[in-house]
mmCIF file of C-alpha atoms in Angstrom:
data_model
loop_
_atom_site.group_PDB
_atom_site.id
_atom_site.type_symbol
_atom_site.label_atom_id
_atom_site.label_comp_id
_atom_site.label_asym_id
_atom_site.label_seq_id
_atom_site.Cartn_x
_atom_site.Cartn_y
_atom_site.Cartn_z
ATOM 1 C CA UNK A 155 45.061 57.549 57.107
ATOM 2 C CA UNK A 156 42.282 60.091 57.555
ATOM 3 C CA UNK A 157 43.381 63.673 57.831
ATOM 4 C CA UNK A 158 40.938 66.584 58.581
ATOM 5 C CA UNK A 159 42.028 70.025 57.729
ATOM 6 C CA UNK A 160 42.479 73.082 55.393
ATOM 7 C CA UNK A 161 45.207 73.369 52.417
ATOM 8 C CA UNK A 162 47.897 73.095 54.872
ATOM 9 C CA UNK A 163 46.906 69.704 56.205
ATOM 10 C CA UNK A 164 46.152 68.636 52.587
ATOM 11 C CA UNK A 165 49.688 69.359 51.601
ATOM 12 C CA UNK A 166 50.755 67.051 54.212
ATOM 13 C CA UNK A 167 48.385 64.577 53.427
ATOM 14 C CA UNK A 168 49.428 64.626 50.055
ATOM 15 C CA UNK A 169 53.116 64.308 50.730
ATOM 16 C CA UNK A 170 52.309 61.350 52.902
ATOM 17 C CA UNK A 171 50.342 60.028 50.331
ATOM 18 C CA UNK A 172 53.463 60.347 47.580
ATOM 19 C CA UNK A 173 55.678 58.912 50.354
ATOM 20 C CA UNK A 174 53.683 55.592 50.863
ATOM 21 C CA UNK A 175 53.123 55.033 46.907
ATOM 22 C CA UNK A 176 57.039 55.173 46.612
ATOM 23 C CA UNK A 177 57.446 52.487 49.388
ATOM 24 C CA UNK A 178 54.734 50.549 47.779
ATOM 25 C CA UNK A 179 52.722 50.359 50.784
ATOM 26 C CA UNK A 180 49.261 49.829 51.037
ATOM 27 C CA UNK A 181 47.878 52.549 53.079
ATOM 28 C CA UNK A 182 45.161 54.882 51.577
ATOM 29 C CA UNK A 183 45.315 58.609 52.472
ATOM 30 C CA UNK A 184 41.892 60.494 52.658
ATOM 31 C CA UNK A 185 40.883 64.204 53.505
ATOM 32 C CA UNK A 186 38.138 65.899 54.934
ATOM 33 C CA UNK A 187 38.371 69.491 54.122
ATOM 34 C CA UNK A 188 38.045 71.889 57.521
ATOM 35 C CA UNK A 189 38.433 75.596 57.578
ATOM 36 C CA UNK A 190 36.252 77.900 59.327
ATOM 37 C CA UNK A 191 36.868 80.346 57.102
ATOM 38 C CA UNK A 192 35.622 78.485 54.039
ATOM 39 C CA UNK A 193 38.597 79.231 51.823
ATOM 40 C CA UNK A 194 39.072 75.856 50.460
ATOM 41 C CA UNK A 195 38.541 75.633 46.473
ATOM 42 C CA UNK A 196 35.818 73.862 44.636
ATOM 43 C CA UNK A 197 33.598 72.826 47.470
ATOM 44 C CA UNK A 198 30.575 74.454 48.417
ATOM 45 C CA UNK A 199 31.299 74.834 52.324
ATOM 46 C CA UNK A 200 33.449 73.475 54.716
ATOM 47 C CA UNK A 201 31.748 71.879 57.897
ATOM 48 C CA UNK A 202 31.516 74.456 60.719
ATOM 49 C CA UNK A 203 30.913 77.467 58.360
ATOM 50 C CA UNK A 204 27.333 77.517 58.746
ATOM 51 C CA UNK A 205 27.656 77.284 62.847
ATOM 52 C CA UNK A 206 30.245 80.187 62.566
ATOM 53 C CA UNK A 207 27.859 82.272 60.632
ATOM 54 C CA UNK A 208 25.190 81.473 63.148
ATOM 55 C CA UNK A 209 27.257 82.600 65.981
ATOM 56 C CA UNK A 210 28.913 85.331 64.373
ATOM 57 C CA UNK A 211 25.277 86.929 63.711
ATOM 58 C CA UNK A 212 24.792 86.796 67.317
ATOM 59 C CA UNK A 213 27.836 88.918 67.988
ATOM 60 C CA UNK A 214 26.526 91.372 65.442
ATOM 61 C CA UNK A 215 23.068 91.639 67.298
ATOM 62 C CA UNK A 216 25.037 92.404 70.750
ATOM 63 C CA UNK A 217 27.091 95.176 68.925
ATOM 64 C CA UNK A 218 24.005 96.450 67.784
ATOM 65 C CA UNK A 219 22.599 96.400 71.072
ATOM 66 C CA UNK A 220 25.599 98.108 72.806
ATOM 67 C CA UNK A 221 25.603 100.814 69.957
ATOM 68 C CA UNK A 222 22.035 101.821 70.576
ATOM 69 C CA UNK A 223 22.280 102.000 74.404
ATOM 70 C CA UNK A 224 24.809 104.749 73.783
ATOM 71 C CA UNK A 225 24.696 108.611 72.345
ATOM 72 C CA UNK A 226 26.694 108.266 68.944
ATOM 73 C CA UNK A 227 26.947 104.412 69.442
ATOM 74 C CA UNK A 228 29.206 102.443 67.195
ATOM 75 C CA UNK A 229 29.863 98.516 67.509
ATOM 76 C CA UNK A 230 32.885 97.011 65.534
ATOM 77 C CA UNK A 231 32.884 93.228 65.110
ATOM 78 C CA UNK A 232 36.013 91.407 64.299
ATOM 79 C CA UNK A 233 35.283 88.359 62.677
ATOM 80 C CA UNK A 234 37.644 85.395 61.542
ATOM 81 C CA UNK A 235 38.849 85.616 57.866
ATOM 82 C CA UNK A 236 42.578 85.603 57.220
ATOM 83 C CA UNK A 237 42.384 85.226 53.456
ATOM 84 C CA UNK A 238 38.936 85.799 52.451
ATOM 85 C CA UNK A 239 35.849 87.363 54.148
ATOM 86 C CA UNK A 240 33.020 84.446 54.092
ATOM 87 C CA UNK A 241 31.978 84.740 57.739
ATOM 88 C CA UNK A 242 31.822 88.400 57.525
ATOM 89 C CA UNK A 243 29.869 88.424 54.439
ATOM 90 C CA UNK A 244 27.457 86.014 55.363
ATOM 91 C CA UNK A 245 27.044 86.881 58.794
ATOM 92 C CA UNK A 246 26.544 90.633 57.660
ATOM 93 C CA UNK A 247 23.511 89.261 55.229
ATOM 94 C CA UNK A 248 22.198 86.872 57.712
ATOM 95 C CA UNK A 249 21.938 89.753 60.503
ATOM 96 C CA UNK A 250 20.726 92.526 58.470
ATOM 97 C CA UNK A 251 21.985 94.584 61.282
ATOM 98 C CA UNK A 252 25.588 95.825 59.945
ATOM 99 C CA UNK A 253 26.318 98.951 58.048
ATOM 100 C CA UNK A 254 29.760 98.209 57.160
ATOM 101 C CA UNK A 255 31.589 95.047 56.004
ATOM 102 C CA UNK A 256 35.151 95.215 55.409
ATOM 103 C CA UNK A 257 36.726 91.687 53.971
ATOM 104 C CA UNK A 258 40.149 91.541 52.460
ATOM 105 C CA UNK A 259 39.006 90.763 48.947
ATOM 106 C CA UNK A 260 37.597 94.551 48.606
ATOM 107 C CA UNK A 261 40.081 97.504 49.081
ATOM 108 C CA UNK A 262 39.152 99.287 52.153
ATOM 109 C CA UNK A 263 38.945 102.831 51.960
ATOM 110 C CA UNK A 264 38.335 104.836 55.237
ATOM 111 C CA UNK A 265 38.566 108.489 54.023
ATOM 112 C CA UNK A 266 37.035 110.359 50.931
ATOM 113 C CA UNK A 267 33.989 109.986 48.709
ATOM 114 C CA UNK A 268 34.130 106.234 48.845
ATOM 115 C CA UNK A 269 35.459 106.201 52.336
ATOM 116 C CA UNK A 270 33.609 103.810 55.081
ATOM 117 C CA UNK A 271 33.942 106.325 57.727
ATOM 118 C CA UNK A 272 31.895 108.944 55.952
ATOM 119 C CA UNK A 273 29.289 106.180 55.550
ATOM 120 C CA UNK A 274 29.359 105.518 58.970
ATOM 121 C CA UNK A 275 28.887 109.145 59.761
ATOM 122 C CA UNK A 276 25.826 109.555 57.683
ATOM 123 C CA UNK A 277 24.247 106.427 59.318
ATOM 124 C CA UNK A 278 25.123 107.803 62.647
ATOM 125 C CA UNK A 279 23.151 111.231 61.804
ATOM 126 C CA UNK A 280 19.987 109.292 60.537
ATOM 127 C CA UNK A 281 19.833 106.568 63.470
ATOM 128 C CA UNK A 282 22.268 107.404 66.291
ATOM 129 C CA UNK A 283 23.980 104.284 66.090
ATOM 130 C CA UNK A 284 25.968 102.195 63.636
ATOM 131 C CA UNK A 285 27.710 98.888 63.466
ATOM 132 C CA UNK A 286 30.860 97.902 61.372
ATOM 133 C CA UNK A 287 31.849 94.509 60.699
ATOM 134 C CA UNK A 288 35.390 93.481 59.601
ATOM 135 C CA UNK A 289 37.502 90.533 58.863
ATOM 136 C CA UNK A 290 40.903 90.070 60.261
ATOM 137 C CA UNK A 291 42.535 89.516 57.079
ATOM 138 C CA UNK A 292 41.583 93.557 56.547
ATOM 139 C CA UNK A 293 44.773 94.184 59.053
ATOM 140 C CA UNK A 294 47.100 92.970 56.776
ATOM 141 C CA UNK A 295 45.794 94.827 53.933
ATOM 142 C CA UNK A 296 46.114 98.052 55.736
ATOM 143 C CA UNK A 297 48.559 97.747 58.283
ATOM 144 C CA UNK A 298 51.362 95.574 56.604
ATOM 145 C CA UNK A 299 53.926 96.880 53.992
ATOM 146 C CA UNK A 300 53.971 93.420 51.840
ATOM 147 C CA UNK A 301 57.742 94.729 50.839
ATOM 148 C CA UNK A 302 59.254 94.298 54.112
ATOM 149 C CA UNK A 303 61.205 91.352 54.476
ATOM 150 C CA UNK A 304 61.103 90.977 58.521
ATOM 151 C CA UNK A 305 57.250 90.301 58.779
ATOM 152 C CA UNK A 306 56.484 88.319 61.710
ATOM 153 C CA UNK A 307 54.927 84.622 60.843
ATOM 154 C CA UNK A 308 53.709 81.959 63.226
ATOM 155 C CA UNK A 309 54.935 78.263 63.328
ATOM 156 C CA UNK A 310 52.896 77.473 60.533
ATOM 157 C CA UNK A 311 54.457 80.260 58.229
ATOM 158 C CA UNK A 312 51.727 82.215 58.268
ATOM 159 C CA UNK A 313 51.741 86.137 58.496
ATOM 160 C CA UNK A 314 50.617 87.290 61.771
ATOM 161 C CA UNK A 315 47.950 89.549 61.281
ATOM 162 C CA UNK A 316 48.003 93.219 63.042
ATOM 163 C CA UNK A 317 45.368 93.787 65.715
ATOM 164 C CA UNK A 318 42.652 95.590 63.140
ATOM 165 C CA UNK A 319 39.745 96.390 65.444
ATOM 166 C CA UNK A 320 41.602 98.282 68.035
ATOM 167 C CA UNK A 321 43.143 100.183 65.117
ATOM 168 C CA UNK A 322 40.165 101.023 63.305
ATOM 169 C CA UNK A 323 38.435 102.044 66.695
ATOM 170 C CA UNK A 324 41.234 104.578 67.042
ATOM 171 C CA UNK A 325 40.498 105.756 63.502
ATOM 172 C CA UNK A 326 36.851 106.127 63.835
ATOM 173 C CA UNK A 327 37.278 108.155 67.254
ATOM 174 C CA UNK A 328 39.905 110.409 65.618
ATOM 175 C CA UNK A 329 37.646 110.958 62.467
ATOM 176 C CA UNK A 330 34.767 112.133 64.579
ATOM 177 C CA UNK A 331 36.836 114.129 67.029
ATOM 178 C CA UNK A 332 38.157 116.121 64.282
ATOM 179 C CA UNK A 333 34.707 117.328 63.659
ATOM 180 C CA UNK A 334 33.896 117.716 67.391
ATOM 181 C CA UNK A 335 31.423 114.591 67.804
ATOM 182 C CA UNK A 336 32.075 112.444 70.503
ATOM 183 C CA UNK A 337 31.253 109.088 69.675
ATOM 184 C CA UNK A 338 31.167 105.805 72.024
ATOM 185 C CA UNK A 339 32.821 103.095 70.264
ATOM 186 C CA UNK A 340 32.447 99.137 71.427
ATOM 187 C CA UNK A 341 34.320 96.702 69.997
ATOM 188 C CA UNK A 342 33.523 92.774 70.250
ATOM 189 C CA UNK A 343 36.131 89.985 69.228
ATOM 190 C CA UNK A 344 33.913 86.675 69.175
ATOM 191 C CA UNK A 345 36.707 84.508 67.973
ATOM 192 C CA UNK A 346 36.952 82.223 70.666
ATOM 193 C CA UNK A 347 33.295 81.933 71.183
ATOM 194 C CA UNK A 348 32.796 81.208 67.432
ATOM 195 C CA UNK A 349 35.147 78.397 67.429
ATOM 196 C CA UNK A 350 33.958 76.850 70.402
ATOM 197 C CA UNK A 351 30.401 76.916 70.030
ATOM 198 C CA UNK A 352 28.584 73.299 69.415
ATOM 199 C CA UNK A 353 27.778 72.293 65.936
ATOM 200 C CA UNK A 354 24.455 73.245 64.934
ATOM 201 C CA UNK A 355 22.061 70.895 62.884
ATOM 202 C CA UNK A 356 22.838 71.326 59.387
ATOM 203 C CA UNK A 357 26.853 71.029 60.315
ATOM 204 C CA UNK A 358 26.223 68.014 62.293
ATOM 205 C CA UNK A 359 24.053 66.470 59.786
ATOM 206 C CA UNK A 360 27.012 67.342 57.021
ATOM 207 C CA UNK A 361 29.863 65.869 59.323
ATOM 208 C CA UNK A 362 28.147 62.582 59.371
ATOM 209 C CA UNK A 363 27.869 62.416 55.755
ATOM 210 C CA UNK A 364 31.310 63.553 55.171
ATOM 211 C CA UNK A 365 32.700 60.807 57.696
ATOM 212 C CA UNK A 366 30.457 57.936 56.054
ATOM 213 C CA UNK A 367 31.646 58.938 52.460
ATOM 214 C CA UNK A 368 35.379 59.240 53.281
ATOM 215 C CA UNK A 369 35.242 55.752 54.940
ATOM 216 C CA UNK A 370 33.319 54.480 51.758
ATOM 217 C CA UNK A 371 36.090 55.655 49.736
ATOM 218 C CA UNK A 372 38.513 54.077 51.399
ATOM 219 C CA UNK A 373 36.868 50.936 51.749
ATOM 220 C CA UNK A 374 36.497 50.800 47.803
ATOM 221 C CA UNK A 375 40.318 51.198 47.491
ATOM 222 C CA UNK A 376 40.632 54.823 46.739
ATOM 223 C CA UNK A 377 43.380 56.834 48.008
ATOM 224 C CA UNK A 378 44.862 60.336 47.815
ATOM 225 C CA UNK A 379 41.590 61.910 47.839
ATOM 226 C CA UNK A 380 39.238 64.202 49.786
ATOM 227 C CA UNK A 381 35.380 63.956 50.060
ATOM 228 C CA UNK A 382 33.457 67.189 50.071
ATOM 229 C CA UNK A 383 30.188 68.655 49.050
ATOM 230 C CA UNK A 384 30.233 70.236 45.309
ATOM 231 C CA UNK A 385 27.176 71.442 43.796
ATOM 232 C CA UNK A 386 24.968 69.955 46.562
ATOM 233 C CA UNK A 387 26.486 66.341 45.543
ATOM 234 C CA UNK A 388 29.292 64.362 47.876
ATOM 235 C CA UNK A 389 32.132 63.774 45.830
ATOM 236 C CA UNK A 390 35.757 62.629 46.014
ATOM 237 C CA UNK A 391 38.335 65.256 44.641
ATOM 238 C CA UNK A 392 41.920 64.521 44.089
ATOM 239 C CA UNK A 393 44.094 66.132 46.749
ATOM 240 C CA UNK A 394 45.948 68.091 44.241
ATOM 241 C CA UNK A 395 42.807 69.973 43.301
ATOM 242 C CA UNK A 396 42.725 71.360 46.545
ATOM 243 C CA UNK A 397 46.325 72.176 47.213
ATOM 244 C CA UNK A 398 47.041 74.049 44.025
ATOM 245 C CA UNK A 399 43.892 76.220 44.279
ATOM 246 C CA UNK A 400 43.687 77.268 47.865
ATOM 247 C CA UNK A 401 43.239 79.377 49.684
ATOM 248 C CA UNK A 402 39.951 80.491 47.595
ATOM 249 C CA UNK A 403 38.366 83.932 47.330
ATOM 250 C CA UNK A 404 35.199 85.382 47.566
ATOM 251 C CA UNK A 405 34.304 86.956 44.266
ATOM 252 C CA UNK A 406 34.491 90.842 44.596
ATOM 253 C CA UNK A 407 32.417 91.347 41.717
ATOM 254 C CA UNK A 408 29.851 88.379 42.247
ATOM 255 C CA UNK A 409 26.232 88.664 43.499
ATOM 256 C CA UNK A 410 27.485 88.019 47.182
ATOM 257 C CA UNK A 411 29.301 91.330 47.720
ATOM 258 C CA UNK A 412 26.591 92.900 45.641
ATOM 259 C CA UNK A 413 24.153 92.090 48.067
ATOM 260 C CA UNK A 414 26.297 93.146 50.857
ATOM 261 C CA UNK A 415 26.392 96.739 49.325
ATOM 262 C CA UNK A 416 22.692 96.582 48.975
ATOM 263 C CA UNK A 417 21.912 95.616 52.395
ATOM 264 C CA UNK A 418 24.743 98.273 54.002
ATOM 265 C CA UNK A 419 24.343 100.860 51.496
ATOM 266 C CA UNK A 420 28.315 101.298 51.692
ATOM 267 C CA UNK A 421 30.516 102.721 48.826
ATOM 268 C CA UNK A 422 31.610 100.504 46.580
ATOM 269 C CA UNK A 423 35.265 100.678 46.473
ATOM 270 C CA UNK A 424 35.979 97.874 43.686
ATOM 271 C CA UNK A 425 37.337 100.237 40.993
ATOM 272 C CA UNK A 426 40.497 98.157 39.678
ATOM 273 C CA UNK A 427 40.172 95.793 36.755
ATOM 274 C CA UNK A 428 42.242 92.940 39.013
ATOM 275 C CA UNK A 429 39.867 90.976 41.194
ATOM 276 C CA UNK A 430 40.870 87.552 42.846
ATOM 277 C CA UNK A 431 39.900 84.118 41.467
ATOM 278 C CA UNK A 432 36.309 82.958 42.123
ATOM 279 C CA UNK A 433 35.956 80.170 44.552
ATOM 280 C CA UNK A 434 33.550 78.206 42.767
ATOM 281 C CA UNK A 435 31.396 78.642 39.608
ATOM 282 C CA UNK A 436 28.387 78.934 41.754
ATOM 283 C CA UNK A 437 26.494 82.207 40.399
ATOM 284 C CA UNK A 438 25.358 83.000 44.117
ATOM 285 C CA UNK A 439 29.381 84.205 44.697
#
């Protein structure tokens, strides 16, 4: 039995593995990690992530073009990332066109000396346009009260995320209107375009290697494992190593976030001492 999916699919596969073993059935259960958010622990990346980043940077470029074509233009791009901001972060770095990047791992501050709205204003005054990239999980941080018991959830038990992009647009407009400044704000949500685009060459090759190696593992008699790229080597991991440690988060004090701050010049809002666990020991994170 081959299962392709994220930590939820891995938990289901592990339950089947335990059930088959209790019955003494000679059935192998093997997994291939898959989540476009790239929030699976230990692995270098999930297949499809490179394609998602490539398509996301096209959306950022489109937002920049729209913003440049209007007086005081501001483009807001909402990207996927429920628990982690890998797509938003890597697309921001790859494009070089974003002025603000907001991710779930880092507290979002709108107003005050470290507020992103003040930074957008400074960029607008200097260039005449600005681009904001926001991961969808930021909506849970800003708009949901975690103490409430009536939070709406989907069929999988995940919290239904509030629409962050329209809310952020309204806040941007209110901020500038309070100062007598008219802005033109455009919102882009390329989620389905990113999900449905054809895999690029890197991901296509990666998929072939994963498929070959998961079959090799089963034919060698292994079960209860997942095949993945770790430190640039294809390895077999126990399913439990993924189910017990996922979802993973980007290190908000790591090199990737420092590169974001350097690229966008936005204020750093990481002021507390409690940071989410690192996804891996990769120093680039």
